[in-house]
CSV table of C-alpha atoms and ligand atoms in Angstrom, one decimal:
chain,number,residue,atom,x,y,z
A,1,MET,CA,36.8,12.1,27.8
A,2,THR,CA,36.9,13.2,24.2
A,3,GLU,CA,34.6,16.0,22.5
A,4,HIS,CA,31.0,15.1,23.0
A,5,ALA,CA,29.0,15.1,19.5
A,6,ASP,CA,25.9,15.4,21.7
A,7,VAL,CA,26.7,18.1,24.1
A,8,GLN,CA,23.8,19.7,25.9
A,9,LYS,CA,23.2,23.1,25.1
A,10,GLU,CA,21.1,26.3,26.8
A,11,PRO,CA,19.3,28.2,23.9
A,12,SER,CA,21.5,31.3,24.7
A,13,MET,CA,24.6,29.1,24.0
A,14,VAL,CA,23.3,28.4,20.7
A,15,LEU,CA,22.6,32.1,19.9
A,16,GLN,CA,26.0,32.8,21.2
A,17,LYS,CA,27.8,30.2,18.9
A,18,GLU,CA,26.0,32.2,16.1
A,19,MET,CA,27.0,35.2,17.2
A,20,ILE,CA,30.8,34.4,17.6
A,21,ALA,CA,30.5,32.3,14.0
A,22,ALA,CA,28.9,35.6,12.4
A,23,HIS,CA,31.9,37.6,13.8
A,24,TYR,CA,34.7,35.6,12.4
A,25,LYS,CA,33.0,35.5,9.1
A,26,ALA,CA,33.0,39.2,9.2
A,27,LEU,CA,36.9,39.2,10.1
A,28,GLU,CA,37.4,36.7,7.2
A,29,GLU,CA,35.5,39.1,5.0
A,30,ALA,CA,37.1,42.4,5.9
A,31,PRO,CA,39.4,42.6,2.9
A,32,GLN,CA,36.3,42.7,0.8
A,33,THR,CA,33.8,44.5,2.9
A,34,GLY,CA,36.6,47.2,3.7
A,35,LYS,CA,36.3,46.9,7.5
A,36,LYS,CA,39.7,47.2,9.5
A,37,LEU,CA,40.8,45.2,12.1
A,38,VAL,CA,41.7,46.3,15.8
A,39,TYR,CA,43.9,44.0,17.6
A,40,THR,CA,43.3,44.5,21.5
A,41,PHE,CA,43.0,42.6,24.8
A,42,VAL,CA,40.0,41.2,26.6
A,43,PRO,CA,40.5,43.1,30.1
A,44,GLY,CA,39.9,46.8,29.8
A,45,ASN,CA,38.9,46.4,25.9
A,46,LEU,CA,37.1,49.4,24.5
A,47,ASN,CA,34.8,47.4,22.5
A,48,GLU,CA,31.9,50.2,22.4
A,49,LEU,CA,34.6,53.0,21.2
A,50,ILE,CA,36.2,50.8,18.6
A,51,ARG,CA,32.5,49.7,17.1
A,52,CYS,CA,31.1,53.3,17.2
A,53,PHE,CA,33.5,53.5,14.2
A,54,ASP,CA,31.4,51.0,12.0
A,55,ASN,CA,33.9,50.1,9.8
A,56,LEU,CA,36.2,48.9,12.5
A,57,LEU,CA,35.8,45.2,14.2
A,58,PRO,CA,37.8,44.2,17.0
A,59,VAL,CA,40.0,41.1,17.1
A,60,HIS,CA,41.1,39.3,20.5
A,61,PRO,CA,43.9,37.5,20.6
A,62,GLU,CA,43.2,35.6,24.1
A,63,ILE,CA,39.8,34.5,22.5
A,64,ASN,CA,41.5,33.1,19.5
A,65,ALA,CA,43.8,30.9,21.8
A,66,LEU,CA,41.0,29.6,24.1
A,67,GLN,CA,38.9,28.8,21.0
A,68,ASN,CA,41.7,27.2,19.6
A,69,ALA,CA,42.3,25.1,22.8
A,70,MET,CA,38.8,23.8,22.9
A,71,ARG,CA,39.5,22.5,19.3
A,72,LYS,CA,42.9,20.8,20.5
A,73,ARG,CA,44.8,22.8,18.2
A,74,THR,CA,47.1,24.7,20.8
A,75,GLY,CA,49.5,21.9,21.5
A,76,GLN,CA,51.3,22.2,18.0
A,77,MET,CA,50.9,26.3,18.0
A,78,ILE,CA,52.8,26.2,21.4
A,79,LEU,CA,55.3,23.8,20.0
A,80,ASP,CA,55.9,26.0,17.0
A,81,ALA,CA,56.3,29.1,19.4
A,82,GLU,CA,58.6,27.4,21.6
A,83,LYS,CA,60.7,26.4,18.4
A,84,LEU,CA,61.1,29.9,17.6
A,85,GLY,CA,62.9,30.6,20.9
A,86,HIS,CA,59.9,31.4,23.2
A,87,SER,CA,60.8,30.1,26.5
A,88,GLU,CA,58.4,27.6,28.5
A,89,ASP,CA,57.7,30.2,31.2
A,90,VAL,CA,56.0,32.5,28.6
A,91,CYS,CA,52.0,32.9,28.8
A,92,THR,CA,50.7,30.3,26.7
A,93,TYR,CA,47.7,32.7,25.1
A,94,VAL,CA,51.0,34.3,23.8
A,95,LYS,CA,52.9,31.4,22.2
A,96,ALA,CA,49.5,29.9,20.7
A,97,ASP,CA,49.1,33.5,19.3
A,98,ILE,CA,52.5,33.4,17.9
A,99,GLY,CA,52.2,29.7,16.7
A,100,MET,CA,49.0,30.6,14.8
A,101,LEU,CA,50.1,33.5,13.1
A,102,ARG,CA,53.3,31.7,12.0
A,103,LYS,CA,51.0,29.0,10.4
A,104,GLY,CA,49.3,31.8,8.2
A,105,ASN,CA,46.9,33.1,11.2
A,106,ILE,CA,44.2,30.7,10.5
A,107,GLY,CA,41.8,31.4,13.7
A,108,PRO,CA,39.5,29.2,15.5
A,109,ALA,CA,36.9,29.0,12.5
A,110,GLY,CA,39.5,27.5,10.2
A,111,THR,CA,39.6,30.8,7.8
A,112,LYS,CA,42.4,33.5,7.9
A,113,ILE,CA,42.1,36.4,10.4
A,114,PRO,CA,43.5,39.6,8.1
A,115,ASP,CA,46.1,41.4,9.5
A,116,PRO,CA,45.3,44.3,12.1
A,117,GLY,CA,44.9,48.0,10.6
A,118,LEU,CA,45.4,49.2,14.4
A,119,LEU,CA,47.5,47.2,17.3
A,120,LEU,CA,45.4,48.7,20.6
A,121,LEU,CA,47.1,48.1,23.6
A,122,SER,CA,45.0,48.2,26.6
A,123,TYR,CA,47.2,47.5,29.5
A,124,THR,CA,45.4,46.6,32.7
A,125,GLY,CA,47.9,45.4,35.1
A,126,CYS,CA,49.2,42.1,33.3
A,127,PHE,CA,52.8,43.2,31.9
A,128,THR,CA,52.4,40.0,29.2
A,129,PHE,CA,50.0,42.3,27.4
A,130,MET,CA,53.0,44.6,26.6
A,131,LYS,CA,55.4,42.1,25.8
A,132,TRP,CA,52.9,40.3,23.4
A,133,PHE,CA,52.2,43.5,21.5
A,134,GLU,CA,55.9,44.3,21.3
A,135,LEU,CA,56.0,40.9,19.6
A,136,LEU,CA,53.0,41.6,17.1
A,137,ARG,CA,54.5,45.0,16.4
A,138,GLU,CA,57.6,43.2,14.8
A,139,GLU,CA,55.1,41.0,12.9
A,140,TYR,CA,52.7,43.9,11.5
A,141,ASN,CA,53.3,47.0,9.7
A,142,ALA,CA,50.6,48.6,11.7
A,143,PRO,CA,50.4,51.6,13.9
A,144,VAL,CA,50.1,51.3,17.6
A,145,ALA,CA,47.8,53.0,20.4
A,146,MET,CA,48.6,52.5,23.8
A,147,LEU,CA,46.1,53.2,26.7
A,148,HIS,CA,48.0,52.5,30.2
A,149,THR,CA,45.6,51.8,33.1
A,150,PRO,CA,47.0,53.0,36.1
A,151,TYR,CA,47.0,49.9,38.9
A,152,GLN,CA,45.0,50.2,41.7
A,153,ALA,CA,47.4,50.3,44.1
A,154,ASP,CA,45.6,51.3,47.1
A,155,GLY,CA,42.2,49.5,46.0
A,156,LYS,CA,40.8,52.7,44.8
A,157,ILE,CA,40.1,54.7,41.3
A,158,HIS,CA,41.1,58.5,41.9
A,159,GLY,CA,40.0,61.4,40.1
A,160,ASN,CA,43.8,61.8,38.7
A,161,MET,CA,43.9,58.2,37.3
A,162,ARG,CA,40.6,59.0,35.3
A,163,ASP,CA,42.0,62.4,34.0
A,164,TYR,CA,45.1,60.5,32.9
A,165,MET,CA,43.1,58.0,31.0
A,166,VAL,CA,40.8,60.4,29.8
A,167,LYS,CA,43.6,62.3,28.5
A,168,GLN,CA,45.0,59.4,26.7
A,169,LEU,CA,41.7,58.3,25.2
A,170,LYS,CA,41.4,62.1,23.6
A,171,GLU,CA,45.1,62.6,22.5
A,172,GLU,CA,46.1,59.1,21.6
A,173,VAL,CA,43.4,56.2,21.2
A,174,ILE,CA,40.7,58.4,19.4
A,175,PRO,CA,42.7,59.9,17.0
A,176,LYS,CA,44.4,56.7,15.9
A,177,LEU,CA,41.0,54.8,15.7
A,178,GLU,CA,40.1,57.8,13.4
A,179,GLN,CA,42.9,57.6,11.4
A,180,VAL,CA,42.9,54.0,10.8
A,181,SER,CA,38.9,54.4,9.9
A,182,GLY,CA,39.1,57.3,8.2
A,183,LYS,CA,36.0,58.6,10.0
A,184,LYS,CA,35.3,61.2,12.6
A,185,PHE,CA,34.8,60.2,16.1
A,186,ASP,CA,31.0,60.5,17.0
A,187,ILE,CA,30.5,60.7,20.6
A,188,ASP,CA,26.5,60.3,20.4
A,189,LYS,CA,27.2,56.8,18.7
A,190,LEU,CA,29.5,55.8,21.6
A,191,ARG,CA,26.4,56.9,24.1
A,192,GLU,CA,24.2,54.6,22.3
A,193,MET,CA,26.6,51.9,22.6
A,194,LEU,CA,27.4,52.9,26.2
A,195,GLN,CA,23.5,52.7,26.6
A,196,ARG,CA,23.0,49.2,25.5
A,197,SER,CA,26.2,48.1,27.4
A,198,ARG,CA,24.7,49.1,30.6
A,199,GLU,CA,21.4,47.1,29.9
A,200,ALA,CA,23.3,44.1,29.2
A,201,GLU,CA,25.4,44.6,32.2
A,202,ASP,CA,22.1,44.5,34.3
A,203,HIS,CA,21.0,41.3,32.9
A,204,LEU,CA,24.4,39.5,33.3
A,205,VAL,CA,24.8,40.7,37.1
A,206,ALA,CA,21.0,39.3,37.8
A,207,VAL,CA,22.3,36.1,36.1
A,208,PHE,CA,25.4,35.7,38.5
A,209,GLU,CA,23.5,37.0,41.7
A,210,ALA,CA,20.9,34.0,41.0
A,211,ALA,CA,23.9,31.7,42.4
A,212,LYS,CA,22.8,33.0,45.6
A,213,ARG,CA,19.9,30.8,45.5
A,214,ARG,CA,20.1,27.0,46.8
A,215,PRO,CA,20.3,24.9,44.2
A,216,SER,CA,22.2,27.5,42.1
A,217,PRO,CA,20.8,27.5,38.7
A,218,ILE,CA,24.1,28.5,37.2
A,219,ASP,CA,27.7,27.3,37.5
A,220,ALA,CA,29.3,30.6,37.6
A,221,TYR,CA,32.6,29.4,36.8
A,222,PHE,CA,32.3,26.5,34.2
A,223,GLY,CA,28.8,28.0,32.8
A,224,GLY,CA,30.0,31.2,33.6
A,225,VAL,CA,32.8,31.3,31.0
A,226,TYR,CA,30.2,31.1,28.4
A,227,TYR,CA,27.7,34.1,30.1
A,228,ILE,CA,30.7,36.5,30.0
A,229,GLY,CA,31.6,35.6,26.3
A,230,PRO,CA,29.9,38.4,24.5
A,231,ILE,CA,30.1,40.8,27.0
A,232,PHE,CA,33.9,40.6,27.4
A,233,SER,CA,34.6,40.4,23.8
A,234,ALA,CA,33.3,41.6,20.7
A,235,PHE,CA,29.8,42.4,21.3
A,236,ARG,CA,29.3,44.6,24.4
A,237,GLY,CA,27.4,47.7,23.1
A,238,THR,CA,25.6,45.9,20.1
A,239,PRO,CA,22.0,45.3,20.0
A,240,GLY,CA,23.1,41.5,19.6
A,241,ALA,CA,24.5,41.5,23.2
A,242,VAL,CA,21.4,42.9,24.6
A,243,GLU,CA,19.2,40.1,23.1
A,244,TYR,CA,21.6,37.4,24.2
A,245,TYR,CA,21.5,38.7,27.7
A,246,ARG,CA,18.0,39.3,27.8
A,247,GLN,CA,17.5,35.6,27.1
A,248,LEU,CA,20.1,34.3,29.0
A,249,HIS,CA,18.6,36.1,32.2
A,250,ALA,CA,15.2,34.7,31.4
A,251,GLU,CA,16.6,31.3,31.1
A,252,VAL,CA,18.4,31.5,34.1
A,253,ASP,CA,15.3,33.1,36.1
A,254,GLU,CA,13.1,30.1,34.7
A,255,ARG,CA,15.7,27.6,36.2
A,256,ALA,CA,15.7,29.3,39.4
A,257,ASN,CA,11.9,29.4,39.7
A,258,ARG,CA,11.9,25.7,39.0
A,259,LYS,CA,14.7,25.1,41.4
A,260,LEU,CA,16.9,23.4,38.9
A,261,GLY,CA,20.3,23.5,38.8
A,262,PRO,CA,22.8,24.3,36.1
A,263,ILE,CA,22.9,22.4,32.8
A,264,THR,CA,26.1,20.5,32.1
A,265,PRO,CA,27.3,19.1,29.0
A,266,GLU,CA,26.0,15.8,29.8
A,267,GLY,CA,22.6,17.4,30.8
A,268,GLU,CA,20.9,18.5,34.2
A,269,MET,CA,23.1,18.4,37.1
A,270,GLY,CA,22.2,16.1,39.9
A,271,ALA,CA,21.7,17.4,43.8
A,272,GLU,CA,23.8,20.3,44.6
A,273,LYS,CA,26.4,18.7,47.1
A,274,TYR,CA,29.1,21.5,47.7
A,275,ARG,CA,29.3,25.0,46.7
A,276,LEU,CA,32.5,26.8,45.9
A,277,VAL,CA,34.0,29.8,44.9
A,278,VAL,CA,37.1,29.3,42.5
A,279,GLU,CA,39.8,31.5,41.6
A,280,GLY,CA,41.8,31.6,38.5
A,281,PRO,CA,41.2,31.0,35.0
A,282,PRO,CA,40.1,27.4,34.0
A,283,ASN,CA,41.9,25.0,32.0
A,284,TRP,CA,40.6,25.2,28.2
A,285,THR,CA,42.4,22.4,26.6
A,286,SER,CA,40.3,19.7,28.8
A,287,PHE,CA,37.8,22.1,29.6
A,288,ARG,CA,34.8,19.9,29.6
A,289,ASP,CA,37.3,17.0,31.4
A,290,PHE,CA,37.7,19.4,34.6
A,291,TRP,CA,34.1,20.3,34.7
A,292,LYS,CA,32.9,16.9,34.8
A,293,MET,CA,35.2,16.3,37.8
A,294,PHE,CA,33.1,18.8,39.7
A,295,TYR,CA,29.6,18.1,38.4
A,296,ASP,CA,30.1,14.4,39.0
A,297,GLU,CA,30.6,15.1,42.7
A,298,GLY,CA,27.7,17.4,43.0
A,299,ALA,CA,29.9,20.5,43.1
A,300,VAL,CA,28.7,23.7,41.8
A,301,VAL,CA,30.5,27.1,41.2
A,302,VAL,CA,28.6,29.8,43.0
A,303,ALA,CA,30.9,32.6,42.3
A,304,SER,CA,34.3,33.0,40.8
A,305,THR,CA,37.1,35.8,40.2
A,306,TYR,CA,37.6,34.6,36.3
A,307,SER,CA,34.1,35.6,35.2
A,308,LYS,CA,35.1,39.1,36.6
A,309,VAL,CA,38.5,39.2,34.4
A,310,GLY,CA,36.9,42.0,32.1
A,311,GLY,CA,34.9,44.1,34.8
A,312,LEU,CA,33.3,43.8,38.4
A,313,TYR,CA,29.9,44.9,37.5
A,314,ASP,CA,28.5,43.0,40.8
A,315,GLU,CA,30.4,45.6,42.8
A,316,GLY,CA,28.0,48.3,41.0
A,317,PHE,CA,29.9,49.6,38.1
A,318,ARG,CA,27.9,50.0,34.9
A,319,HIS,CA,28.8,51.9,32.0
A,320,ASP,CA,27.7,55.4,32.0
A,321,PRO,CA,26.5,57.4,28.4
A,322,ALA,CA,26.1,60.5,30.4
A,323,HIS,CA,30.0,60.6,31.0
A,324,PRO,CA,31.4,58.3,28.1
A,325,LEU,CA,35.0,58.8,28.5
A,326,GLU,CA,35.4,58.8,32.0
A,327,THR,CA,33.3,55.7,32.2
A,328,LEU,CA,35.5,53.8,29.6
A,329,ALA,CA,38.4,54.9,32.1
A,330,ASP,CA,36.8,53.4,35.1
A,331,TYR,CA,35.8,50.4,33.3
A,332,CYS,CA,39.6,49.8,32.3
A,333,CYS,CA,40.5,50.6,36.2
A,334,GLY,CA,38.3,48.1,37.4
A,335,CYS,CA,39.4,44.8,35.7
A,336,TYR,CA,40.5,42.1,38.0
A,337,THR,CA,43.5,41.9,36.3
A,338,ASN,CA,44.0,45.8,37.9
A,339,LEU,CA,43.4,44.7,41.5
A,340,ASN,CA,45.7,44.3,44.0
A,341,LEU,CA,46.0,41.5,46.3
A,342,PRO,CA,44.2,43.0,49.4
A,343,SER,CA,41.2,44.1,47.2
A,344,ARG,CA,41.2,40.1,45.3
A,345,VAL,CA,41.2,38.9,49.2
A,346,ALA,CA,38.5,41.2,50.3
A,347,LEU,CA,36.4,40.4,47.0
A,348,ILE,CA,36.7,36.6,47.2
A,349,SER,CA,36.1,36.6,51.0
A,350,LYS,CA,32.9,38.4,50.1
A,351,TYR,CA,31.9,36.0,47.5
A,352,VAL,CA,32.3,33.0,49.8
A,353,GLN,CA,30.2,34.9,52.7
A,354,GLU,CA,27.8,36.2,50.4
A,355,TYR,CA,27.1,33.1,48.1
A,356,GLY,CA,27.3,30.8,51.1
A,357,ALA,CA,29.8,28.7,50.0
A,358,ASP,CA,31.2,25.5,51.8
A,359,GLY,CA,34.7,25.9,49.9
A,360,PHE,CA,37.3,28.2,48.3
A,361,LEU,CA,39.3,26.4,45.3
A,362,ILE,CA,42.0,27.9,43.5
A,363,ASN,CA,43.0,26.7,39.8
A,364,SER,CA,46.5,27.9,39.7
A,365,ILE,CA,47.6,28.6,36.1
A,366,LYS,CA,51.2,27.9,35.5
A,367,SER,CA,51.9,30.5,32.8
A,368,CYS,CA,49.9,33.4,33.9
A,369,ASN,CA,51.9,35.4,36.5
A,370,SER,CA,48.8,38.0,36.8
A,371,PHE,CA,46.6,35.5,38.2
A,372,SER,CA,49.1,33.5,40.1
A,373,ALA,CA,51.3,35.7,41.7
A,374,GLY,CA,50.3,35.6,45.6
A,375,GLN,CA,48.0,32.8,45.3
A,376,LEU,CA,49.0,31.1,48.3
A,377,LEU,CA,48.6,34.1,50.2
A,378,ILE,CA,45.3,34.4,49.0
A,379,LEU,CA,44.3,31.2,50.3
A,380,ARG,CA,45.6,31.3,53.8
A,381,GLU,CA,43.9,34.9,54.1
A,382,VAL,CA,40.3,33.7,52.8
A,383,GLU,CA,40.5,30.6,55.1
A,384,LYS,CA,41.3,32.7,57.8
A,385,ARG,CA,38.7,35.3,57.1
A,386,THR,CA,35.6,33.1,56.5
A,387,GLY,CA,36.5,29.7,57.9
A,388,VAL,CA,36.0,27.6,54.9
A,389,ALA,CA,38.4,25.3,53.9
A,390,GLY,CA,40.7,26.5,51.0
A,391,GLY,CA,41.8,23.8,48.1
A,392,PHE,CA,44.4,24.3,45.2
A,393,VAL,CA,45.1,22.6,41.9
A,394,GLU,CA,47.4,23.3,39.1
A,395,SER,CA,47.0,23.2,35.4
A,396,ASP,CA,47.5,25.4,32.5
A,397,LEU,CA,45.4,28.0,30.1
A,398,VAL,CA,46.2,26.5,26.4
A,399,ASP,CA,49.1,23.9,27.3
A,400,PRO,CA,48.0,20.5,26.9
A,401,ARG,CA,51.0,19.3,28.3
A,402,TYR,CA,50.0,20.7,31.8
A,403,PHE,CA,46.7,19.1,32.3
A,404,SER,CA,47.4,16.2,34.6
A,405,GLY,CA,43.7,14.8,34.9
A,406,ALA,CA,44.5,12.1,37.3
A,407,ASN,CA,46.1,14.4,39.5
A,408,ILE,CA,43.7,16.8,39.5
A,409,LYS,CA,41.0,14.5,40.1
A,410,ASN,CA,42.7,13.0,43.0
A,411,ARG,CA,43.5,16.3,45.1
A,412,LEU,CA,39.6,17.6,44.0
A,413,GLU,CA,38.5,13.9,45.5
A,414,SER,CA,40.2,14.4,48.7
A,415,TYR,CA,39.1,18.0,49.0
A,416,PHE,CA,35.6,16.9,48.7
A,417,GLN,CA,36.1,14.2,51.3
A,418,MET,CA,37.6,17.0,53.6
A,419,LEU,CA,34.6,19.4,53.0
A,420,ASP,CA,32.3,16.6,54.0
A,421,GLN,CA,34.4,15.8,57.4
A,422,LYS,CA,34.2,19.5,58.1
A,423,ARG,CA,30.5,19.5,57.6
A,424,LYS,CA,30.0,16.2,59.8
A,425,GLY,CA,32.5,17.7,62.3
A,426,ALA,CA,30.2,21.0,62.5
A,427,ALA,CA,26.8,18.8,62.7
B,1,SF4,S1,49.7,36.2,32.0
B,1,SF4,FE1,47.7,36.0,32.5
B,1,SF4,S2,46.5,38.0,32.8
B,1,SF4,FE2,48.6,38.3,31.3
B,1,SF4,S3,47.8,37.9,29.2
B,1,SF4,FE3,48.4,35.7,29.9
B,1,SF4,S4,46.6,34.9,30.5
B,1,SF4,FE4,46.3,37.1,30.3
């Protein structure tokens, strides 16, 4: 399947597209407007802190990579990076980024993304984040600020972890942001942004929880990646994000009340046959082909871990304007990439039960160690605890060489047949 010219879009998707286009435009124009760019990662991003300096704009290299992949541009970028010596096993987001950079840093919007004023490394559990910014540090003449998030080794956030993070924010991150921006940090502006984050987060949780209804009005994985777009990237804390989530929430409520299923790129989804929980990031180079393999079979994803990669709001966390720095610390500690295996197993098992899933599927990403390590153990444990059948497919993030459509389709078809047989056996 090639890219569709007449893809069906929900109104909130149109709004999001406009927000993203405006952001890339602002990045492009930064040298003229005097804004400075802060390159930083999605999990554990400090968007409110960056944007409360009103002359700073965030850039997320993972978003550039996935946006480029959806436009089928990453294959060549990855080959270019491999020619420079980056191994086949390196996270393909990194190679897509290096490949893009070497060809003039032309971003997904087709315009140049200016150089960073600051490299802000928010480290949340994935070692690749560090190696990636080491590479960028060699490429750019920009200062680096590092925020080290302690791993949730025992599945909890302790007071000393929070204190350690707040100290880094005060002594390392905020001074560097002030230096690059040339402005003083204003904690009241940060509070205002956090209040807006909180509002948007309430709407997002309601959207994801709507998938408990039957039929589910949303697909929490393929649709879910759009729903998390603004909140996990450049927009959390902005009025635009509140407006987007208010609109999305209203749309989803309306679909739920009318007992409609999700909208797919080809229009309304047919009858809901299978309810799944999915673990792992999606494949971006063949995103629509992959999605089609589900909706053609009547399979809807009711919960996914990837849509929690930048924060587990459904577990109760909200940004708290009353404790601005502590709340940023808790946010970073709570990212999915910072959770240990027992926490991941417990979370997925809970999703299977609370969302009434018939199955649990892993999309194992070849080049993402942070998600893929331990997935077979997760699979066995979740099956044991919930009694639902697990399935396993493999692909990659943004490397088109590792999406074997025929293989994945075969595996999914056999998996759905197995779910049918289990159902007949239980009847
Ligand atoms: S290895 Fe996975 S979590 Fe780490 S940077 Fe790459 S995609 Fe992100």
